[in-house]
PDB file of C-alpha atoms in Angstrom:
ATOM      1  CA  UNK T  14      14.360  10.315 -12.592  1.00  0.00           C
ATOM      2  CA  UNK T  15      12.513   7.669 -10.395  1.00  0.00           C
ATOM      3  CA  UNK T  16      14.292   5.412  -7.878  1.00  0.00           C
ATOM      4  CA  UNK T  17      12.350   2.749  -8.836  1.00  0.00           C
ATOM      5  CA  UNK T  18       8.665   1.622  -9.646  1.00  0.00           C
ATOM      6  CA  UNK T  19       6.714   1.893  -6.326  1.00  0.00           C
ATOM      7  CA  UNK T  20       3.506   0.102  -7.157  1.00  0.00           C
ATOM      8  CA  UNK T  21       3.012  -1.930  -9.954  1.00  0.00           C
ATOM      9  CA  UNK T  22      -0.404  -3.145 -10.858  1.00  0.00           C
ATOM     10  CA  UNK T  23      -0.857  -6.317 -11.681  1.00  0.00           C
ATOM     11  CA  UNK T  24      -4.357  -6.263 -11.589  1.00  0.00           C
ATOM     12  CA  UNK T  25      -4.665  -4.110 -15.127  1.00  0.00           C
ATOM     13  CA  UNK T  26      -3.693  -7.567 -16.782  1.00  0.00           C
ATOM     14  CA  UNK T  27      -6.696  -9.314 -15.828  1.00  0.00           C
ATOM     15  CA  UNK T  28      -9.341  -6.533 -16.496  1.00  0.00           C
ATOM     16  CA  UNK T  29     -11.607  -6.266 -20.373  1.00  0.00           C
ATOM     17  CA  UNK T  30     -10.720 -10.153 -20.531  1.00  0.00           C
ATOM     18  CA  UNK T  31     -12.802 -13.477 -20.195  1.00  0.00           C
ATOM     19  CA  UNK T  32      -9.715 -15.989 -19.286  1.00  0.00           C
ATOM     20  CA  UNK T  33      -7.194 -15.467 -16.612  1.00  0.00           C
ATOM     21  CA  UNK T  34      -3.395 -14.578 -18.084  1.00  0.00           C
ATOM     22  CA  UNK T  35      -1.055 -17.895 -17.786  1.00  0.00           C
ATOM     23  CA  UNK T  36       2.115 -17.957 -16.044  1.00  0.00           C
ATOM     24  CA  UNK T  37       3.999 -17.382 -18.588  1.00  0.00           C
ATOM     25  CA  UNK T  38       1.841 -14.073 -20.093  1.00  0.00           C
ATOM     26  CA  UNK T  39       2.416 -12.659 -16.450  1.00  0.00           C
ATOM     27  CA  UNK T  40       5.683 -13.569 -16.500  1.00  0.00           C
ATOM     28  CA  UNK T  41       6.643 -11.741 -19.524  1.00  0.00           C
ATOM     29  CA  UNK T  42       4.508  -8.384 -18.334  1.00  0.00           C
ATOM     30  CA  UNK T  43       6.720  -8.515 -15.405  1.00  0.00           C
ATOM     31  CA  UNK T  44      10.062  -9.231 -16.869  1.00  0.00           C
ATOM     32  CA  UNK T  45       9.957  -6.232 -19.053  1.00  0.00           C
ATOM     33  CA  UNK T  46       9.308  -3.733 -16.767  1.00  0.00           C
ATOM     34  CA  UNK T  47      12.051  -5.287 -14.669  1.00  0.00           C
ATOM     35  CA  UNK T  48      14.589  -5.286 -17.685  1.00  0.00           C
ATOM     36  CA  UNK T  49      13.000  -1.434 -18.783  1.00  0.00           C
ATOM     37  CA  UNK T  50      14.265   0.205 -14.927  1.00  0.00           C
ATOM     38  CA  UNK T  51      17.408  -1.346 -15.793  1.00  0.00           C
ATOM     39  CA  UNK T  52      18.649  -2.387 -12.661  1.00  0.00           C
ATOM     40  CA  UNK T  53      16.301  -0.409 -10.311  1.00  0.00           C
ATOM     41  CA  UNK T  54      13.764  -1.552  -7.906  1.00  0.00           C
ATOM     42  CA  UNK T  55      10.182  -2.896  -9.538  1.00  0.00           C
ATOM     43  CA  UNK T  56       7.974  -3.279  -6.511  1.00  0.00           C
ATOM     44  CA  UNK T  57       4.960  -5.830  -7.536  1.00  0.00           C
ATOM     45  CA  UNK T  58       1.660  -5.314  -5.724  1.00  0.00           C
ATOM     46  CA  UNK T  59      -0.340  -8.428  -6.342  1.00  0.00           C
ATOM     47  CA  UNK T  60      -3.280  -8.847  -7.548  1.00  0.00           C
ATOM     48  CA  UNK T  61      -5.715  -6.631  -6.163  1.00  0.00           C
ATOM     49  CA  UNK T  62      -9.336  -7.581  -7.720  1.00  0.00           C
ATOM     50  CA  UNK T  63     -12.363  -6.179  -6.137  1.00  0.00           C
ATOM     51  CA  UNK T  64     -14.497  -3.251  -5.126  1.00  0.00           C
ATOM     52  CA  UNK T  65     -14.014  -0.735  -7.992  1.00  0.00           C
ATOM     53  CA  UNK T  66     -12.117  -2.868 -10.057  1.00  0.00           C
ATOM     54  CA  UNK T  67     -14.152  -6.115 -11.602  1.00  0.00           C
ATOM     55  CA  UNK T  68     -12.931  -8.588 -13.978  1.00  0.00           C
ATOM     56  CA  UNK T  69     -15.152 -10.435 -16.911  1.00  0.00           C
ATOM     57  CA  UNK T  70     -13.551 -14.004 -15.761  1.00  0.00           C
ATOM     58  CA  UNK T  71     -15.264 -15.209 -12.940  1.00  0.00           C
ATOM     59  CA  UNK T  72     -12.527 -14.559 -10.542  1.00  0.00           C
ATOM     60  CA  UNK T  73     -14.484 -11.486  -8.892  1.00  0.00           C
ATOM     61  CA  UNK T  74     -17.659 -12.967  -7.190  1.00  0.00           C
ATOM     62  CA  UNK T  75     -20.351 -11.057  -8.477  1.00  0.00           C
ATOM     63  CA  UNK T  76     -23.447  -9.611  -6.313  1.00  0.00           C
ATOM     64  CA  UNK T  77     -21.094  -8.940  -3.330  1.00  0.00           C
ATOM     65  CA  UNK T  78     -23.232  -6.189  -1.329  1.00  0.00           C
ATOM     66  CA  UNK T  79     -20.314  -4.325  -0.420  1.00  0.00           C
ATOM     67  CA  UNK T  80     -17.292  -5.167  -2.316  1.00  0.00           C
ATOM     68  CA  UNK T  81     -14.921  -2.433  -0.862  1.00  0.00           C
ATOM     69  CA  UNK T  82     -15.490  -4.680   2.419  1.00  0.00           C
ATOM     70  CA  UNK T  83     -15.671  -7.990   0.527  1.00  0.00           C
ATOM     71  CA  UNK T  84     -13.159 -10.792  -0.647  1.00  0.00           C
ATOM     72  CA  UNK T  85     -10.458  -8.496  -2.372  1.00  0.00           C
ATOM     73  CA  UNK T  86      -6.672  -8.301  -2.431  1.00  0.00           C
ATOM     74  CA  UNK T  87      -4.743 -10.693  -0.442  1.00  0.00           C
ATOM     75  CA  UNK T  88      -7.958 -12.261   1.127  1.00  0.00           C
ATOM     76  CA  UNK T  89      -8.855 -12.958  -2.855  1.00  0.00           C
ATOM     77  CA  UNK T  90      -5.390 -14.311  -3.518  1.00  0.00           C
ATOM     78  CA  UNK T  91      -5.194 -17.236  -0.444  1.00  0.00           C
ATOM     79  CA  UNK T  92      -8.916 -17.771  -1.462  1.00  0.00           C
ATOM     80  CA  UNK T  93      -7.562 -18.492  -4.778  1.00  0.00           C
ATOM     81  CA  UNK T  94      -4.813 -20.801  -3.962  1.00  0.00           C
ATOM     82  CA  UNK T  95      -3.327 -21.561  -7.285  1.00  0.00           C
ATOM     83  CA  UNK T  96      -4.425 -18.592  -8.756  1.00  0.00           C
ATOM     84  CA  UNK T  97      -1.786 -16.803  -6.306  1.00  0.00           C
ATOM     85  CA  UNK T  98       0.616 -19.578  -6.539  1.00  0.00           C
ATOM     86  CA  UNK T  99       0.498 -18.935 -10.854  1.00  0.00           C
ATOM     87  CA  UNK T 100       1.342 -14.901  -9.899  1.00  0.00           C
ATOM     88  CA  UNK T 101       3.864 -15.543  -7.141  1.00  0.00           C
ATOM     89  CA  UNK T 102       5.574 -18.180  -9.936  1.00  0.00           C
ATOM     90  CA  UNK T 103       5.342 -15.800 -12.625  1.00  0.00           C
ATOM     91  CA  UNK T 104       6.814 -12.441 -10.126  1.00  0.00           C
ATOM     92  CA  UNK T 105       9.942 -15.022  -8.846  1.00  0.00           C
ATOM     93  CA  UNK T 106      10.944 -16.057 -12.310  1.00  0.00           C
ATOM     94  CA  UNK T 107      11.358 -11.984 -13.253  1.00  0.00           C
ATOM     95  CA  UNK T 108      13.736 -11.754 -10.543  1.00  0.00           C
ATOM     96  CA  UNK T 109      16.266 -13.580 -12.117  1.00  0.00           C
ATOM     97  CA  UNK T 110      16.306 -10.225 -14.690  1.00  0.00           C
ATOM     98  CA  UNK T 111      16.720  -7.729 -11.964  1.00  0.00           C
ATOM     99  CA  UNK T 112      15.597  -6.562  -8.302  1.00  0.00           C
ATOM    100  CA  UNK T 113      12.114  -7.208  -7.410  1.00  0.00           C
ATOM    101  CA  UNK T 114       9.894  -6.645  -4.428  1.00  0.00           C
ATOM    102  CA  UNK T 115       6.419  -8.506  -3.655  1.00  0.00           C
ATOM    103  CA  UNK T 116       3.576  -6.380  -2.184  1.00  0.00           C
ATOM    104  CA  UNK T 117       0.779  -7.776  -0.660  1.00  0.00           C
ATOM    105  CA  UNK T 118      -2.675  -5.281  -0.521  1.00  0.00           C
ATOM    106  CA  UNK T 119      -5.090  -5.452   1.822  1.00  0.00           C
ATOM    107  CA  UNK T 120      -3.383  -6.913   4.917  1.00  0.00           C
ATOM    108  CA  UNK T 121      -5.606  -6.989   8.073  1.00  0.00           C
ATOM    109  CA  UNK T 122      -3.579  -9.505  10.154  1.00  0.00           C
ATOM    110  CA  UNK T 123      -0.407 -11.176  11.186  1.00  0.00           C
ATOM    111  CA  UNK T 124      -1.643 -14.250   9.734  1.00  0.00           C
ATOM    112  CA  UNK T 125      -1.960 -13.306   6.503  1.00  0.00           C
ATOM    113  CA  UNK T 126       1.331 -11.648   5.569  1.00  0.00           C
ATOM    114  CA  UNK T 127       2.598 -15.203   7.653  1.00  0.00           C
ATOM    115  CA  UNK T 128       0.309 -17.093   4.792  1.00  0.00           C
ATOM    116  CA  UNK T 129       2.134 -15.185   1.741  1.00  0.00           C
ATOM    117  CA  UNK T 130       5.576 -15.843   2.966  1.00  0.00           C
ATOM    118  CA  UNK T 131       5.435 -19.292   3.801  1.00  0.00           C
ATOM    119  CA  UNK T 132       3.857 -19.310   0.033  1.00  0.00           C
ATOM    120  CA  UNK T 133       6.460 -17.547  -1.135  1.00  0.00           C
ATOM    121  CA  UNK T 134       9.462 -19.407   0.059  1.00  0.00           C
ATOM    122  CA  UNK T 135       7.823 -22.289  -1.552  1.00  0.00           C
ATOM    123  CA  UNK T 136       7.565 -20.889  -4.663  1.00  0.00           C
ATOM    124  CA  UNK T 137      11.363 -19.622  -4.648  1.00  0.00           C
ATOM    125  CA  UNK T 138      12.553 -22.889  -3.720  1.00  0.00           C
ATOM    126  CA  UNK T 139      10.518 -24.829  -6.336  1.00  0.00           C
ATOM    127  CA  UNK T 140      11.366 -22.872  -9.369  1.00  0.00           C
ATOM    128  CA  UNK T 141      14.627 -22.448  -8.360  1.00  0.00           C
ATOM    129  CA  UNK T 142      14.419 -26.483  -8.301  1.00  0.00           C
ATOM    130  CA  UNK T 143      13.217 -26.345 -11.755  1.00  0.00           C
ATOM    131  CA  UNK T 144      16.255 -24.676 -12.753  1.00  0.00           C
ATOM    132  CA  UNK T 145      15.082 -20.919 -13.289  1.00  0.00           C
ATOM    133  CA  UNK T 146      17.527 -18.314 -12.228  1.00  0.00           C
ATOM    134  CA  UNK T 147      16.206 -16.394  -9.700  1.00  0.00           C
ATOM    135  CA  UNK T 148      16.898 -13.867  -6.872  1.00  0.00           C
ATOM    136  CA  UNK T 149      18.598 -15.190  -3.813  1.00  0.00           C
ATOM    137  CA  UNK T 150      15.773 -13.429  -1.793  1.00  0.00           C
ATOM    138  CA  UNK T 151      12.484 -11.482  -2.732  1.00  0.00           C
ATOM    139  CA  UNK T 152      11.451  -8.985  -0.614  1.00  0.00           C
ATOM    140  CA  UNK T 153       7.581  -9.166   0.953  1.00  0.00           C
ATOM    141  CA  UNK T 154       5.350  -6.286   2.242  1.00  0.00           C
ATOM    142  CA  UNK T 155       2.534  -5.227   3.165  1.00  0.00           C
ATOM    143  CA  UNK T 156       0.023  -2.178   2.375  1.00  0.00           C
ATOM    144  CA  UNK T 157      -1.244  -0.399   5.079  1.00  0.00           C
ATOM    145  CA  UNK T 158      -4.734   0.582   3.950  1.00  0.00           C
ATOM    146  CA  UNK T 159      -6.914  -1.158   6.459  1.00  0.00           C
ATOM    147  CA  UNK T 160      -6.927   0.506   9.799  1.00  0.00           C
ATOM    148  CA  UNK T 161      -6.422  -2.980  11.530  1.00  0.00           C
ATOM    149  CA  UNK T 162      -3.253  -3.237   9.600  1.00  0.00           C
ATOM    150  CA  UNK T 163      -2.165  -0.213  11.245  1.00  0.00           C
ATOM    151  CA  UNK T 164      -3.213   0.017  14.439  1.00  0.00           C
ATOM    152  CA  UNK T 165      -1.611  -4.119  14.677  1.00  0.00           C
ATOM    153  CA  UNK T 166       1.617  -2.831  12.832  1.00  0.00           C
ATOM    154  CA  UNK T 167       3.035  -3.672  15.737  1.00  0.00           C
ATOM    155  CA  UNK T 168       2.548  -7.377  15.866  1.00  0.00           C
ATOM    156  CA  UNK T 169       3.661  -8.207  12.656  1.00  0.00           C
ATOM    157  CA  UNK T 170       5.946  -5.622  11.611  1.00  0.00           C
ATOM    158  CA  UNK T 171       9.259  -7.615  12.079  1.00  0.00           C
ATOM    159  CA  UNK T 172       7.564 -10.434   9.146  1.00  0.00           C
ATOM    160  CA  UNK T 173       7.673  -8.258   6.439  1.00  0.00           C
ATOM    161  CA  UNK T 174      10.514  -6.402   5.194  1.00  0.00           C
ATOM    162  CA  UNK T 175       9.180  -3.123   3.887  1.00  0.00           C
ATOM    163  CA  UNK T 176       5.866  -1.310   3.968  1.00  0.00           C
ATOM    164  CA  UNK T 177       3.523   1.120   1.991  1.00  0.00           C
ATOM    165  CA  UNK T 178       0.764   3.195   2.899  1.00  0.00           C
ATOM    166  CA  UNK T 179      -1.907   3.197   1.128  1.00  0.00           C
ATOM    167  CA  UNK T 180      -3.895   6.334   1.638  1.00  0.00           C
ATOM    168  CA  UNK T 181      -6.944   5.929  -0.751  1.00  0.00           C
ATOM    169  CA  UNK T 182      -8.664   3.302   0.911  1.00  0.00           C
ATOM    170  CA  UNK T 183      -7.137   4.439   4.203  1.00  0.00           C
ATOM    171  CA  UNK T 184      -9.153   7.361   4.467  1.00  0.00           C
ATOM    172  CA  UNK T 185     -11.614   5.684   3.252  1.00  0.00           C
ATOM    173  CA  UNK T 186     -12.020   3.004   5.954  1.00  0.00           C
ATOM    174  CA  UNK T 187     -10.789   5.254   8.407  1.00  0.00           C
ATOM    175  CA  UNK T 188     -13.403   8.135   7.938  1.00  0.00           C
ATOM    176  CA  UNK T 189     -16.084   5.702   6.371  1.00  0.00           C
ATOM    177  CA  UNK T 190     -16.678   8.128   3.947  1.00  0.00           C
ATOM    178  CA  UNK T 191     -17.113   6.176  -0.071  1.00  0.00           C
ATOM    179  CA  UNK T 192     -13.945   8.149  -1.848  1.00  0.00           C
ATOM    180  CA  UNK T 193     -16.510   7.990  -5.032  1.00  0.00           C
ATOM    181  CA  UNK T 194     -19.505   9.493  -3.640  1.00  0.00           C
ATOM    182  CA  UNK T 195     -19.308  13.204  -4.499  1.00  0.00           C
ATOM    183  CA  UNK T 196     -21.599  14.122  -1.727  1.00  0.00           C
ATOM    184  CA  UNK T 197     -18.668  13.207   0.828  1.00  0.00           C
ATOM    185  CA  UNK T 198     -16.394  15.295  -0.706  1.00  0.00           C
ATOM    186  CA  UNK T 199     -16.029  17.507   2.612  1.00  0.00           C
ATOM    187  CA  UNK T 200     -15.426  14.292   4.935  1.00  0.00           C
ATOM    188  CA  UNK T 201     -13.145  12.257   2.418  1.00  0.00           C
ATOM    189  CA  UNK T 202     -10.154  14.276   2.955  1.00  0.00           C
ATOM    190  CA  UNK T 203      -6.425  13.607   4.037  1.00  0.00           C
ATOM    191  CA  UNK T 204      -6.652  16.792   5.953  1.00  0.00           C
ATOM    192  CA  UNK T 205      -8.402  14.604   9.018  1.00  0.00           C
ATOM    193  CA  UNK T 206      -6.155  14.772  12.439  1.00  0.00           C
ATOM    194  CA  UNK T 207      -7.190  10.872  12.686  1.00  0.00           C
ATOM    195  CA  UNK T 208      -5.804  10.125   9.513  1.00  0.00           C
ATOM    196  CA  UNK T 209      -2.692  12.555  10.239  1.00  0.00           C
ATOM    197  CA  UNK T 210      -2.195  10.704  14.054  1.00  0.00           C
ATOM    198  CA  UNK T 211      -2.431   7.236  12.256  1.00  0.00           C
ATOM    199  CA  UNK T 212       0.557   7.925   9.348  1.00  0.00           C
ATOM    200  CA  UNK T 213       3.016   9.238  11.938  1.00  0.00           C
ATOM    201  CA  UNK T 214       2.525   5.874  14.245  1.00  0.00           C
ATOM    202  CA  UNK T 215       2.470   3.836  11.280  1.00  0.00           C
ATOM    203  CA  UNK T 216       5.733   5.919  10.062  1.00  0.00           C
ATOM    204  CA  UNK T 217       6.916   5.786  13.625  1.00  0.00           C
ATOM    205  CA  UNK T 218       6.813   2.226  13.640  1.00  0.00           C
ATOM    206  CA  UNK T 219       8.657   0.988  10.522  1.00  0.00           C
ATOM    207  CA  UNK T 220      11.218   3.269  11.188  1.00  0.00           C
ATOM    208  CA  UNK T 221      11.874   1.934  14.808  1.00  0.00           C
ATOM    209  CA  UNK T 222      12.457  -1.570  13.190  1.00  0.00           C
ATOM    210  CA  UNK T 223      13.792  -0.062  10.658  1.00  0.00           C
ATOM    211  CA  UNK T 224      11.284  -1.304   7.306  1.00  0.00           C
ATOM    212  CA  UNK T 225      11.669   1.054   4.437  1.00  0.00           C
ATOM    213  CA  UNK T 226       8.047   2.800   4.389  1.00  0.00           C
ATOM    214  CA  UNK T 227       6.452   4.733   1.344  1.00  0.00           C
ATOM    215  CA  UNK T 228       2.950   6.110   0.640  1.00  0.00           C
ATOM    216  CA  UNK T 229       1.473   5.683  -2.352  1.00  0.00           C
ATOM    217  CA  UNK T 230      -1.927   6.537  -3.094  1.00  0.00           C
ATOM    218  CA  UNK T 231      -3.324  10.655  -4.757  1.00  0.00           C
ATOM    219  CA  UNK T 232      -1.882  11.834  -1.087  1.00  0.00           C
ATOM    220  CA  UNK T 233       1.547  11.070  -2.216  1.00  0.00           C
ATOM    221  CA  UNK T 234       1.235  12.724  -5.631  1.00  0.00           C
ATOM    222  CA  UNK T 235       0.102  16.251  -4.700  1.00  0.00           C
ATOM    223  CA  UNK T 236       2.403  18.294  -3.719  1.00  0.00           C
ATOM    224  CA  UNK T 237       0.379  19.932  -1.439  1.00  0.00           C
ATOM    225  CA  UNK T 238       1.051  17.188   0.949  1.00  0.00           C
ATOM    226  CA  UNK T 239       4.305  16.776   0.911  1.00  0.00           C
ATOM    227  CA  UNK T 240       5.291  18.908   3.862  1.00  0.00           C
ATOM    228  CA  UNK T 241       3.214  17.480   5.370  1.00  0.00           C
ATOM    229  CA  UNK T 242       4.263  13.844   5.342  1.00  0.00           C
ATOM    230  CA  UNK T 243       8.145  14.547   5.447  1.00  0.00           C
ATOM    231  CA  UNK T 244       7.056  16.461   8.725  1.00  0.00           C
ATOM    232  CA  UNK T 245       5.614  13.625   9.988  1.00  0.00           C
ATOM    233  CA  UNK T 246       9.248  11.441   8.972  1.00  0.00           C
ATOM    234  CA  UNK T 247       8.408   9.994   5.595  1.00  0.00           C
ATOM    235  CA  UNK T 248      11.515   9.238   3.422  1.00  0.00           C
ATOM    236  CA  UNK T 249      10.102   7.924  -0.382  1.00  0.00           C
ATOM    237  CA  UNK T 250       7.111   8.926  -2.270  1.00  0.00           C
ATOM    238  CA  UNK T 251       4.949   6.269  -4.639  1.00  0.00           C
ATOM    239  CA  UNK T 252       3.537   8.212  -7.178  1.00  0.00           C
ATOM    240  CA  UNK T 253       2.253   8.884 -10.622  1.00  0.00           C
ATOM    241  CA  UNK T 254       4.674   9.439 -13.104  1.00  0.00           C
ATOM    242  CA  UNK T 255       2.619  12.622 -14.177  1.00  0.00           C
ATOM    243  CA  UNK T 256       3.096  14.242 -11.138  1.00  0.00           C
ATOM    244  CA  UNK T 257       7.151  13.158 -10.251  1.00  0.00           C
ATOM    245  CA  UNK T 258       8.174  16.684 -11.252  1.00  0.00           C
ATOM    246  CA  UNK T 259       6.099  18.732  -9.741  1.00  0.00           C
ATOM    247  CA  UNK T 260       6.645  16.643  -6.486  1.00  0.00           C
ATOM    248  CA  UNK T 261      10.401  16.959  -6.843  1.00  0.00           C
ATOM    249  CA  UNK T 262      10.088  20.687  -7.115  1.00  0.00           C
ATOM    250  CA  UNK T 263       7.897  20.931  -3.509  1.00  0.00           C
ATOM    251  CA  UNK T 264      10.128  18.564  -1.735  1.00  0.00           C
ATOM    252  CA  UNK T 265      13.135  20.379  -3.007  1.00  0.00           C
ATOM    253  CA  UNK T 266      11.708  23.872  -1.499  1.00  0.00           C
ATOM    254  CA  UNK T 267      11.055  22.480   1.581  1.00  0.00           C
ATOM    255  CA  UNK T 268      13.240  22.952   4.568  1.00  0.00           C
ATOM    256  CA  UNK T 269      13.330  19.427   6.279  1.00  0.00           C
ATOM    257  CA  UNK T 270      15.146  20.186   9.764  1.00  0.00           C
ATOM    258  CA  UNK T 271      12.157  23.005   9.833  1.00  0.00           C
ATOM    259  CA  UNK T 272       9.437  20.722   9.077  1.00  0.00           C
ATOM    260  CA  UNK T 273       9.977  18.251  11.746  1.00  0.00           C
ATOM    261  CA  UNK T 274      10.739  20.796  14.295  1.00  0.00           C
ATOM    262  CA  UNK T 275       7.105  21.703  13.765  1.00  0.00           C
ATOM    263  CA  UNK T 276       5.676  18.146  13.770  1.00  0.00           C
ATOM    264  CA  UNK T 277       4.518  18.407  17.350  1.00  0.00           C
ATOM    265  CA  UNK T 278       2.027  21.123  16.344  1.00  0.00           C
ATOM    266  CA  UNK T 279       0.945  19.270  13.710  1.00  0.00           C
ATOM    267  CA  UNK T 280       0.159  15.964  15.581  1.00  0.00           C
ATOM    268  CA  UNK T 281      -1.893  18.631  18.067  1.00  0.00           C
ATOM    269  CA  UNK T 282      -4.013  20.282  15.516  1.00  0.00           C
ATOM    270  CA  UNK T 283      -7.438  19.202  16.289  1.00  0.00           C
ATOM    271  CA  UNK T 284      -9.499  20.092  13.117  1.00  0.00           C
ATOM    272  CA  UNK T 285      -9.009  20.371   9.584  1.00  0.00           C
ATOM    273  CA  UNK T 286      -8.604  24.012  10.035  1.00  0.00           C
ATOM    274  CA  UNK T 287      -5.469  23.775  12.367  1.00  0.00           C
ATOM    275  CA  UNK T 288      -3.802  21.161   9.785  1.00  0.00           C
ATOM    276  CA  UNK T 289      -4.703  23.829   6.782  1.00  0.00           C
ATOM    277  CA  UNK T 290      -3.329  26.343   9.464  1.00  0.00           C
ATOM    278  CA  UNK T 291      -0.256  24.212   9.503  1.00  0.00           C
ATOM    279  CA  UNK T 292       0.147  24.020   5.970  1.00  0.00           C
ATOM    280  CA  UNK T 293      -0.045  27.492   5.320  1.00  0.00           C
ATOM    281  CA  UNK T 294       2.311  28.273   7.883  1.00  0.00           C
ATOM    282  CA  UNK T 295       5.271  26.514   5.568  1.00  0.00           C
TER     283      UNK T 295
END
């Protein structure tokens, strides 16, 4: 009952292997989930290498002393020139089976989404040149899961045509709290009024310029949450197929004209205790 795939991970065909997947492997792994949504949205995250997830090939430098901070997603890619150039080929040729979006992780700066476009335009026009049918135009955005990325939203919104949230490593970088270290348990949480204050600009802004937004990320799959977010204006949910249900239910017994009327008190709660208040209060 989806709308679409949200977030597809490219990175799971590079992982347990010793040799990067060709252009055309890649290209096949993408065409059939395109083909299987049958006619719905597949939104492509590109590769996203790094911090907790290493590869056996090389492509990961090894020994980084803090990989969560290190050269991962899109800074890995334009490091990796025709390693990205091989993905971008293989993503364009699947969207001559059906509608595909490109999204780019770990965008700090204007630049960088600036980088992938120009990239991408070249690889539309060349395979198009080679004779592949392909879409007219692909789609690029960006992940917000840096806190550059959203505190600059505003300077490079209007290059990228949708966006997605990405609260793992948001709260992460945002509270500087490791999401895998058990002893932070307390201070990793979504339930920060930083972290709340920082989704309703970032919200705020696409929806001024109008960008589709989503979050993906656990946040978005527990339905705990989720009067939260539509409170704060969110319109489309990334989320585990395991928990799509469940979701559907919450949303579905939530009273949206309600929610929003309360968003001011929300945005003022000033502890975790005032957003559990909040919640409680639904």
């Amino acid at each position: 009952g989806a709308a679409g795939v949200g977030l597809y991970r490219t990175e799971f065909l590079f992982l347990q292997r010793n040799e990067l997947p060709d252009e055309e492997e890649q290209f096949r792994a993408y065409r059939d989930v395109v083909l299987g949504m049958t006619g719905r949205t597949v939104t492509i995250r590109t590769l996203d290498l790094g911090a907790d997830k290493a590869d056996r090939s090389g492509l990961v430098l090894e020994g980084e002393p803090n990989p969560a901070l290190g050269l991962r997603g899109v800074r890995l890619s334009l490091a990796r020139d025709a390693l990205f150039r091989t993905q971008l080929r293989a993503i364009v040729r699947a969207s001559g089976y059906g509608p595909v979006r490109v999204l780019v992780p770990m965008v700090s700066a204007r630049e960088e989404v600036l980088a992938v476009r120009r990239m991408l335009r070249m690889v539309l026009a060349d395979t198009r040149r080679e004779g592949h049918e392909v879409a007219d135009v692909i789609p690029l955005g960006a992940m917000i899961e840096v806190p550059a990325a959203a505190i600059a939203l505003p300077s490079f919104v209007g290059a990228v045509d949708f966006l997605s949230i990405g609260t793992n490593d948001l709260i992460q970088y945002l509270l500087a709290a490791d999401r895998n270290n058990e002893a932070l348990g307390e201070i990793y949480t979504p339930l920060h009024p930083a972290l709340i204050r920082l989704l309703h600009g970032v919200i705020r802004t696409a929806q001024k310029r109008g960008k589709p937004i989503a979050v993906c990320g656990e946040m978005a799959g527990d339905a705990m949450y989720a009067p939260l977010l539509l409170a704060l204006g969110l319109g489309e949910f990334s989320l585990h197929p395991n928990t799509l249900l469940e979701l559907r239910r919450a949303i579905r017994n939530c009273d949206l004209s309600a929610l929003r009327a309360r968003a001011p008190a929300l945005l003022r709660a000033r502890t975790r205790k005032g957003i559990e208040d909040w919640l409680k209060g639904n």
